[in-house]
């Protein structure tokens, strides 16, 4: 599966963005999907995951209450709604996919190229 993330940009603190990750290739619905982010000078960190049919979601503590992951299997797209953004949310956001792993997934096999979110006034 190939993944293409989009929707990043410059937003003021307290603002919102909707990130998208479009998939192509093999059947999208067999993949658990995740979002990760990597801030400047820091390691990549997990943000959120969603199961194949969207029945289950899992969030990092830093994302709970502000971020929402969802998916539309007909459109082969996974979304990350990010609200109440803070400067420390500034990062490149990546989507990832894995098929047949545990829940929540402990590894991801496919990665998108990332989309930059900058939170600044």
mmCIF file of C-alpha atoms in Angstrom:
data_model
loop_
_atom_site.group_PDB
_atom_site.id
_atom_site.type_symbol
_atom_site.label_atom_id
_atom_site.label_comp_id
_atom_site.label_asym_id
_atom_site.label_seq_id
_atom_site.Cartn_x
_atom_site.Cartn_y
_atom_site.Cartn_z
ATOM 1 C CA UNK A 1 0.000 0.000 0.000
ATOM 2 C CA UNK A 2 1.172 3.538 -0.776
ATOM 3 C CA UNK A 3 0.288 6.376 1.584
ATOM 4 C CA UNK A 4 0.061 10.103 0.894
ATOM 5 C CA UNK A 5 -0.464 12.489 3.796
ATOM 6 C CA UNK A 6 -1.770 16.005 3.349
ATOM 7 C CA UNK A 7 -3.481 18.849 5.172
ATOM 8 C CA UNK A 8 -0.628 20.307 7.144
ATOM 9 C CA UNK A 9 0.094 24.003 7.334
ATOM 10 C CA UNK A 10 0.643 27.006 9.536
ATOM 11 C CA UNK A 11 -1.957 27.543 12.233
ATOM 12 C CA UNK A 12 -2.181 29.815 15.264
ATOM 13 C CA UNK A 13 -2.257 28.382 18.776
ATOM 14 C CA UNK A 14 -5.741 27.194 19.605
ATOM 15 C CA UNK A 15 -6.523 26.519 15.979
ATOM 16 C CA UNK A 16 -7.465 23.296 14.208
ATOM 17 C CA UNK A 17 -6.420 21.266 11.205
ATOM 18 C CA UNK A 18 -7.716 18.190 9.472
ATOM 19 C CA UNK A 19 -5.009 15.890 8.205
ATOM 20 C CA UNK A 20 -5.707 13.260 5.584
ATOM 21 C CA UNK A 21 -3.861 10.188 4.448
ATOM 22 C CA UNK A 22 -4.916 8.665 1.149
ATOM 23 C CA UNK A 23 -3.987 5.083 0.385
ATOM 24 C CA UNK A 24 -3.566 3.335 -2.913
ATOM 25 C CA UNK A 25 -2.649 -0.168 -3.871
ATOM 26 C CA UNK A 26 -3.874 -3.146 -1.915
ATOM 27 C CA UNK A 27 -7.177 -3.337 -0.111
ATOM 28 C CA UNK A 28 -7.239 -0.516 2.415
ATOM 29 C CA UNK A 29 -9.683 -2.101 4.817
ATOM 30 C CA UNK A 30 -7.279 -4.854 5.861
ATOM 31 C CA UNK A 31 -4.913 -2.330 7.433
ATOM 32 C CA UNK A 32 -4.864 -0.884 10.883
ATOM 33 C CA UNK A 33 -3.824 2.728 10.473
ATOM 34 C CA UNK A 34 -1.800 5.037 12.644
ATOM 35 C CA UNK A 35 -0.591 8.590 12.886
ATOM 36 C CA UNK A 36 2.822 9.540 14.193
ATOM 37 C CA UNK A 37 4.673 12.816 14.470
ATOM 38 C CA UNK A 38 8.252 13.962 14.668
ATOM 39 C CA UNK A 39 9.102 17.345 16.101
ATOM 40 C CA UNK A 40 12.356 19.118 15.218
ATOM 41 C CA UNK A 41 15.238 17.509 17.044
ATOM 42 C CA UNK A 42 13.056 14.810 18.589
ATOM 43 C CA UNK A 43 12.290 11.184 17.915
ATOM 44 C CA UNK A 44 9.166 10.133 16.103
ATOM 45 C CA UNK A 45 6.275 9.459 18.462
ATOM 46 C CA UNK A 46 2.964 7.679 18.207
ATOM 47 C CA UNK A 47 -0.188 9.824 18.107
ATOM 48 C CA UNK A 48 -3.222 7.651 17.340
ATOM 49 C CA UNK A 49 -4.346 4.399 15.756
ATOM 50 C CA UNK A 50 -7.572 3.050 14.295
ATOM 51 C CA UNK A 51 -8.553 -0.528 13.563
ATOM 52 C CA UNK A 52 -9.474 -1.906 10.159
ATOM 53 C CA UNK A 53 -13.195 -1.123 10.327
ATOM 54 C CA UNK A 54 -12.863 1.844 12.639
ATOM 55 C CA UNK A 55 -14.317 -0.012 15.589
ATOM 56 C CA UNK A 56 -11.355 0.670 17.845
ATOM 57 C CA UNK A 57 -9.174 3.700 18.379
ATOM 58 C CA UNK A 58 -6.153 4.237 20.544
ATOM 59 C CA UNK A 59 -4.460 7.514 21.471
ATOM 60 C CA UNK A 60 -1.260 8.721 23.010
ATOM 61 C CA UNK A 61 -1.839 10.576 26.255
ATOM 62 C CA UNK A 62 -0.782 13.814 24.595
ATOM 63 C CA UNK A 63 -3.494 13.385 21.949
ATOM 64 C CA UNK A 64 -6.449 12.418 24.105
ATOM 65 C CA UNK A 65 -9.228 14.977 24.100
ATOM 66 C CA UNK A 66 -7.739 17.114 21.315
ATOM 67 C CA UNK A 67 -7.089 14.726 18.424
ATOM 68 C CA UNK A 68 -9.562 12.432 16.688
ATOM 69 C CA UNK A 69 -8.640 9.671 14.282
ATOM 70 C CA UNK A 70 -11.185 8.339 11.804
ATOM 71 C CA UNK A 71 -11.274 6.524 8.500
ATOM 72 C CA UNK A 72 -13.404 6.123 5.401
ATOM 73 C CA UNK A 73 -12.677 2.757 3.812
ATOM 74 C CA UNK A 74 -14.694 3.576 0.700
ATOM 75 C CA UNK A 75 -12.371 6.539 0.090
ATOM 76 C CA UNK A 76 -9.286 4.648 1.293
ATOM 77 C CA UNK A 77 -8.484 7.541 3.579
ATOM 78 C CA UNK A 78 -7.634 7.972 7.245
ATOM 79 C CA UNK A 79 -8.034 11.319 8.965
ATOM 80 C CA UNK A 80 -6.613 13.065 11.979
ATOM 81 C CA UNK A 81 -8.581 16.010 13.298
ATOM 82 C CA UNK A 82 -6.330 18.113 15.484
ATOM 83 C CA UNK A 83 -7.904 20.761 17.707
ATOM 84 C CA UNK A 84 -6.722 23.260 20.299
ATOM 85 C CA UNK A 85 -3.279 23.179 18.774
ATOM 86 C CA UNK A 86 -0.273 24.167 20.824
ATOM 87 C CA UNK A 87 3.207 25.225 19.712
ATOM 88 C CA UNK A 88 4.517 21.896 20.980
ATOM 89 C CA UNK A 89 2.302 20.136 18.429
ATOM 90 C CA UNK A 90 4.586 21.490 15.705
ATOM 91 C CA UNK A 91 5.915 18.458 13.861
ATOM 92 C CA UNK A 92 5.879 16.468 10.678
ATOM 93 C CA UNK A 93 2.872 14.161 10.888
ATOM 94 C CA UNK A 94 3.112 10.737 9.285
ATOM 95 C CA UNK A 95 0.514 8.109 8.562
ATOM 96 C CA UNK A 96 1.336 4.426 8.659
ATOM 97 C CA UNK A 97 -0.308 1.084 7.967
ATOM 98 C CA UNK A 98 0.005 -2.490 9.126
ATOM 99 C CA UNK A 99 -1.982 -5.634 8.417
ATOM 100 C CA UNK A 100 -2.499 -8.484 10.819
ATOM 101 C CA UNK A 101 -0.691 -7.204 13.897
ATOM 102 C CA UNK A 102 -1.908 -7.077 17.469
ATOM 103 C CA UNK A 103 -4.144 -4.324 18.833
ATOM 104 C CA UNK A 104 -3.005 -1.710 19.274
ATOM 105 C CA UNK A 105 -0.340 -2.339 16.659
ATOM 106 C CA UNK A 106 3.234 -2.601 17.898
ATOM 107 C CA UNK A 107 4.758 -2.041 14.484
ATOM 108 C CA UNK A 108 3.859 -0.515 11.135
ATOM 109 C CA UNK A 109 5.032 -1.737 7.748
ATOM 110 C CA UNK A 110 4.108 1.129 5.428
ATOM 111 C CA UNK A 111 4.698 4.831 5.873
ATOM 112 C CA UNK A 112 3.620 7.982 4.119
ATOM 113 C CA UNK A 113 5.923 10.903 3.414
ATOM 114 C CA UNK A 114 4.585 13.219 6.116
ATOM 115 C CA UNK A 115 2.891 16.575 6.253
ATOM 116 C CA UNK A 116 4.238 19.538 8.245
ATOM 117 C CA UNK A 117 2.123 21.172 10.927
ATOM 118 C CA UNK A 118 3.455 24.432 12.330
ATOM 119 C CA UNK A 119 1.714 26.036 15.287
ATOM 120 C CA UNK A 120 2.808 29.607 15.740
ATOM 121 C CA UNK A 121 1.423 33.082 16.184
#
